[in-house]
PDB file of C-alpha atoms in Angstrom:
ATOM      1  CA  MET A 188     140.758 197.303 105.351  1.00  0.00           C
ATOM      2  CA  THR A 189     137.162 196.201 105.173  1.00  0.00           C
ATOM      3  CA  THR A 190     134.208 198.422 105.710  1.00  0.00           C
ATOM      4  CA  ALA A 191     130.813 197.341 106.815  1.00  0.00           C
ATOM      5  CA  THR A 192     127.951 198.675 104.794  1.00  0.00           C
ATOM      6  CA  ALA A 193     124.396 198.724 105.972  1.00  0.00           C
ATOM      7  CA  GLU A 194     122.459 196.249 103.926  1.00  0.00           C
ATOM      8  CA  LYS A 195     119.034 197.501 102.940  1.00  0.00           C
ATOM      9  CA  VAL A 196     116.339 195.116 104.075  1.00  0.00           C
ATOM     10  CA  ALA A 197     113.377 195.207 101.739  1.00  0.00           C
ATOM     11  CA  GLY A 198     110.078 196.015 103.367  1.00  0.00           C
ATOM     12  CA  ARG A 199     107.816 193.131 104.200  1.00  0.00           C
ATOM     13  CA  VAL A 200     104.106 192.974 104.863  1.00  0.00           C
ATOM     14  CA  ALA A 201     102.691 189.723 106.185  1.00  0.00           C
ATOM     15  CA  CYS A 202      98.997 189.367 106.912  1.00  0.00           C
ATOM     16  CA  MET A 203      97.472 186.537 108.901  1.00  0.00           C
ATOM     17  CA  ARG A 204      93.718 186.256 108.904  1.00  0.00           C
ATOM     18  CA  LEU A 205      92.222 184.734 112.038  1.00  0.00           C
ATOM     19  CA  ALA A 206      88.659 183.708 112.828  1.00  0.00           C
ATOM     20  CA  ASP A 207      87.843 187.085 114.411  1.00  0.00           C
ATOM     21  CA  GLY A 208      90.492 189.447 113.103  1.00  0.00           C
ATOM     22  CA  ILE A 209      93.732 190.037 111.268  1.00  0.00           C
ATOM     23  CA  VAL A 210      97.323 190.413 112.379  1.00  0.00           C
ATOM     24  CA  VAL A 211      99.623 192.387 110.092  1.00  0.00           C
ATOM     25  CA  GLN A 212     103.367 192.149 110.631  1.00  0.00           C
ATOM     26  CA  LEU A 213     105.524 194.870 109.125  1.00  0.00           C
ATOM     27  CA  GLY A 214     109.293 194.888 108.861  1.00  0.00           C
ATOM     28  CA  GLY A 215     112.330 196.167 107.039  1.00  0.00           C
ATOM     29  CA  MET A 216     112.295 199.341 104.982  1.00  0.00           C
ATOM     30  CA  LEU A 217     108.693 200.146 104.078  1.00  0.00           C
ATOM     31  CA  SER A 218     108.732 202.215 100.926  1.00  0.00           C
ATOM     32  CA  ASP A 219     106.314 203.234  98.216  1.00  0.00           C
ATOM     33  CA  ASP A 220     107.023 199.838  96.620  1.00  0.00           C
ATOM     34  CA  ASN A 221     105.139 198.276  99.551  1.00  0.00           C
ATOM     35  CA  LEU A 222     102.028 200.444  99.154  1.00  0.00           C
ATOM     36  CA  PRO A 223      99.972 197.827  97.252  1.00  0.00           C
ATOM     37  CA  GLU A 224     100.712 195.198  99.929  1.00  0.00           C
ATOM     38  CA  LEU A 225      99.990 197.656 102.752  1.00  0.00           C
ATOM     39  CA  ARG A 226      96.701 198.720 101.189  1.00  0.00           C
ATOM     40  CA  GLU A 227      95.677 195.112 100.568  1.00  0.00           C
ATOM     41  CA  ALA A 228      96.446 194.099 104.163  1.00  0.00           C
ATOM     42  CA  LEU A 229      95.114 197.168 105.969  1.00  0.00           C
ATOM     43  CA  LEU A 230      92.521 198.895 103.791  1.00  0.00           C
ATOM     44  CA  SER A 231      90.642 196.025 102.114  1.00  0.00           C
ATOM     45  CA  PRO A 232      87.020 195.352 103.027  1.00  0.00           C
ATOM     46  CA  PHE A 233      86.658 193.245 106.147  1.00  0.00           C
ATOM     47  CA  VAL A 234      84.897 189.910 106.356  1.00  0.00           C
ATOM     48  CA  SER A 235      81.928 190.043 108.708  1.00  0.00           C
ATOM     49  CA  SER A 236      83.652 187.983 111.418  1.00  0.00           C
ATOM     50  CA  CYS A 237      86.624 190.384 111.652  1.00  0.00           C
ATOM     51  CA  ARG A 238      86.522 192.376 114.890  1.00  0.00           C
ATOM     52  CA  ASP A 239      90.166 193.287 115.495  1.00  0.00           C
ATOM     53  CA  VAL A 240      93.053 194.599 113.434  1.00  0.00           C
ATOM     54  CA  VAL A 241      96.427 194.223 115.153  1.00  0.00           C
ATOM     55  CA  VAL A 242      99.620 195.596 113.609  1.00  0.00           C
ATOM     56  CA  ASP A 243     103.129 194.577 114.646  1.00  0.00           C
ATOM     57  CA  ALA A 244     105.478 197.345 113.467  1.00  0.00           C
ATOM     58  CA  GLY A 245     108.314 196.461 115.835  1.00  0.00           C
ATOM     59  CA  GLU A 246     110.752 195.436 113.093  1.00  0.00           C
ATOM     60  CA  VAL A 247     110.283 198.445 110.785  1.00  0.00           C
ATOM     61  CA  GLU A 248     113.684 199.978 110.002  1.00  0.00           C
ATOM     62  CA  ASP A 249     112.550 202.807 107.747  1.00  0.00           C
ATOM     63  CA  VAL A 250     109.226 204.106 106.456  1.00  0.00           C
ATOM     64  CA  THR A 251     108.201 206.578 103.770  1.00  0.00           C
ATOM     65  CA  GLU A 252     105.523 209.189 104.388  1.00  0.00           C
ATOM     66  CA  SER A 253     103.155 207.348 102.048  1.00  0.00           C
ATOM     67  CA  ALA A 254     103.593 204.031 103.848  1.00  0.00           C
ATOM     68  CA  LEU A 255     103.093 205.767 107.211  1.00  0.00           C
ATOM     69  CA  ALA A 256      99.936 207.407 105.833  1.00  0.00           C
ATOM     70  CA  VAL A 257      98.493 203.970 104.996  1.00  0.00           C
ATOM     71  CA  LEU A 258      99.161 202.814 108.561  1.00  0.00           C
ATOM     72  CA  VAL A 259      97.409 205.878 109.980  1.00  0.00           C
ATOM     73  CA  ALA A 260      94.512 205.535 107.521  1.00  0.00           C
ATOM     74  CA  ALA A 261      94.099 201.896 108.576  1.00  0.00           C
ATOM     75  CA  ASN A 262      93.162 203.016 112.085  1.00  0.00           C
ATOM     76  CA  ASP A 263      90.412 205.281 110.712  1.00  0.00           C
ATOM     77  CA  TRP A 264      89.266 202.617 108.226  1.00  0.00           C
ATOM     78  CA  ALA A 265      88.961 199.983 110.960  1.00  0.00           C
ATOM     79  CA  GLN A 266      87.069 202.278 113.328  1.00  0.00           C
ATOM     80  CA  HIS A 267      84.772 203.518 110.557  1.00  0.00           C
ATOM     81  CA  ASN A 268      83.885 199.883 109.838  1.00  0.00           C
ATOM     82  CA  GLY A 269      83.233 198.980 113.487  1.00  0.00           C
ATOM     83  CA  ARG A 270      86.524 197.190 114.083  1.00  0.00           C
ATOM     84  CA  ARG A 271      89.120 197.728 116.808  1.00  0.00           C
ATOM     85  CA  PHE A 272      92.632 198.720 115.725  1.00  0.00           C
ATOM     86  CA  PHE A 273      95.766 198.289 117.842  1.00  0.00           C
ATOM     87  CA  VAL A 274      99.511 198.347 117.368  1.00  0.00           C
ATOM     88  CA  SER A 275     101.159 195.548 119.337  1.00  0.00           C
ATOM     89  CA  ARG A 276     104.750 196.739 118.817  1.00  0.00           C
ATOM     90  CA  MET A 277     106.225 199.862 117.276  1.00  0.00           C
ATOM     91  CA  SER A 278     109.859 200.414 116.329  1.00  0.00           C
ATOM     92  CA  PRO A 279     111.503 203.595 117.619  1.00  0.00           C
ATOM     93  CA  LEU A 280     111.618 204.884 114.038  1.00  0.00           C
ATOM     94  CA  VAL A 281     107.858 204.455 113.517  1.00  0.00           C
ATOM     95  CA  ARG A 282     107.157 206.036 116.900  1.00  0.00           C
ATOM     96  CA  ALA A 283     109.386 209.013 116.026  1.00  0.00           C
ATOM     97  CA  ALA A 284     107.735 209.418 112.607  1.00  0.00           C
ATOM     98  CA  LEU A 285     104.280 209.440 114.205  1.00  0.00           C
ATOM     99  CA  ASP A 286     105.471 211.940 116.830  1.00  0.00           C
ATOM    100  CA  VAL A 287     106.770 214.270 114.099  1.00  0.00           C
ATOM    101  CA  CYS A 288     103.348 214.100 112.452  1.00  0.00           C
ATOM    102  CA  GLU A 289     101.675 214.571 115.853  1.00  0.00           C
ATOM    103  CA  VAL A 290      99.679 211.383 115.313  1.00  0.00           C
ATOM    104  CA  THR A 291      99.068 208.587 117.780  1.00  0.00           C
ATOM    105  CA  LEU A 292      97.801 205.082 117.229  1.00  0.00           C
ATOM    106  CA  PRO A 293      96.146 202.897 119.865  1.00  0.00           C
ATOM    107  CA  GLU A 294      98.664 200.494 121.394  1.00  0.00           C
ATOM    108  CA  LEU A 295      98.335 197.224 123.253  1.00  0.00           C
ATOM    109  CA  GLY A 296     100.073 197.299 126.616  1.00  0.00           C
ATOM    110  CA  ALA A 297     101.709 200.141 128.465  1.00  0.00           C
ATOM    111  CA  ARG A 298     104.046 202.555 126.762  1.00  0.00           C
ATOM    112  CA  PRO A 299     107.211 203.337 128.753  1.00  0.00           C
ATOM    113  CA  GLY A 300     106.509 206.287 131.022  1.00  0.00           C
ATOM    114  CA  LEU A 301     102.766 205.642 131.137  1.00  0.00           C
ATOM    115  CA  THR A 302     101.092 203.964 134.055  1.00  0.00           C
ATOM    116  CA  THR A 303      98.083 202.507 132.282  1.00  0.00           C
ATOM    117  CA  ALA A 304      97.733 200.004 129.490  1.00  0.00           C
ATOM    118  CA  THR A 305      94.997 199.784 126.921  1.00  0.00           C
ATOM    119  CA  LYS A 306      92.533 197.305 128.343  1.00  0.00           C
ATOM    120  CA  ILE A 307      91.009 195.017 125.788  1.00  0.00           C
ATOM    121  CA  PRO A 308      87.399 194.068 126.508  1.00  0.00           C
ATOM    122  CA  GLY A 309      86.720 190.374 126.944  1.00  0.00           C
ATOM    123  CA  PRO A 310      85.081 188.248 124.272  1.00  0.00           C
ATOM    124  CA  ARG A 311      81.610 189.220 123.217  1.00  0.00           C
ATOM    125  CA  ARG A 312      78.735 186.888 123.809  1.00  0.00           C
ATOM    126  CA  ALA A 313      76.571 185.709 120.954  1.00  0.00           C
ATOM    127  CA  ALA A 314      73.919 188.304 121.862  1.00  0.00           C
ATOM    128  CA  ASP A 315      76.394 191.208 121.501  1.00  0.00           C
TER     129      ASP A 315
END
């Protein structure tokens, strides 16, 4: 008889810096071991050209309270520094963890059950 065991997938934090923003992709089991990477990607000072912070948390399989706190703090950090923060995808586990904490994060697109999506303003002109 063979038994299948769930293989733990280490947490991963990938950050791609674009001309006008950053995209941070999160996946696996985000634990306290990932805190330095999370802080570096989400809470570091922004370059002047950065306008948007987009997080893809659709592949997160588990998350500690500390790692979730960094994600929530990133929203405040971005807004405090004049940047827009959005989550492009959110795994059911991350959504449930945020619901337990009674915290919401701005999302791109419509959430199931909602009739409106977050509308992203068009590009700014040089005078903006």
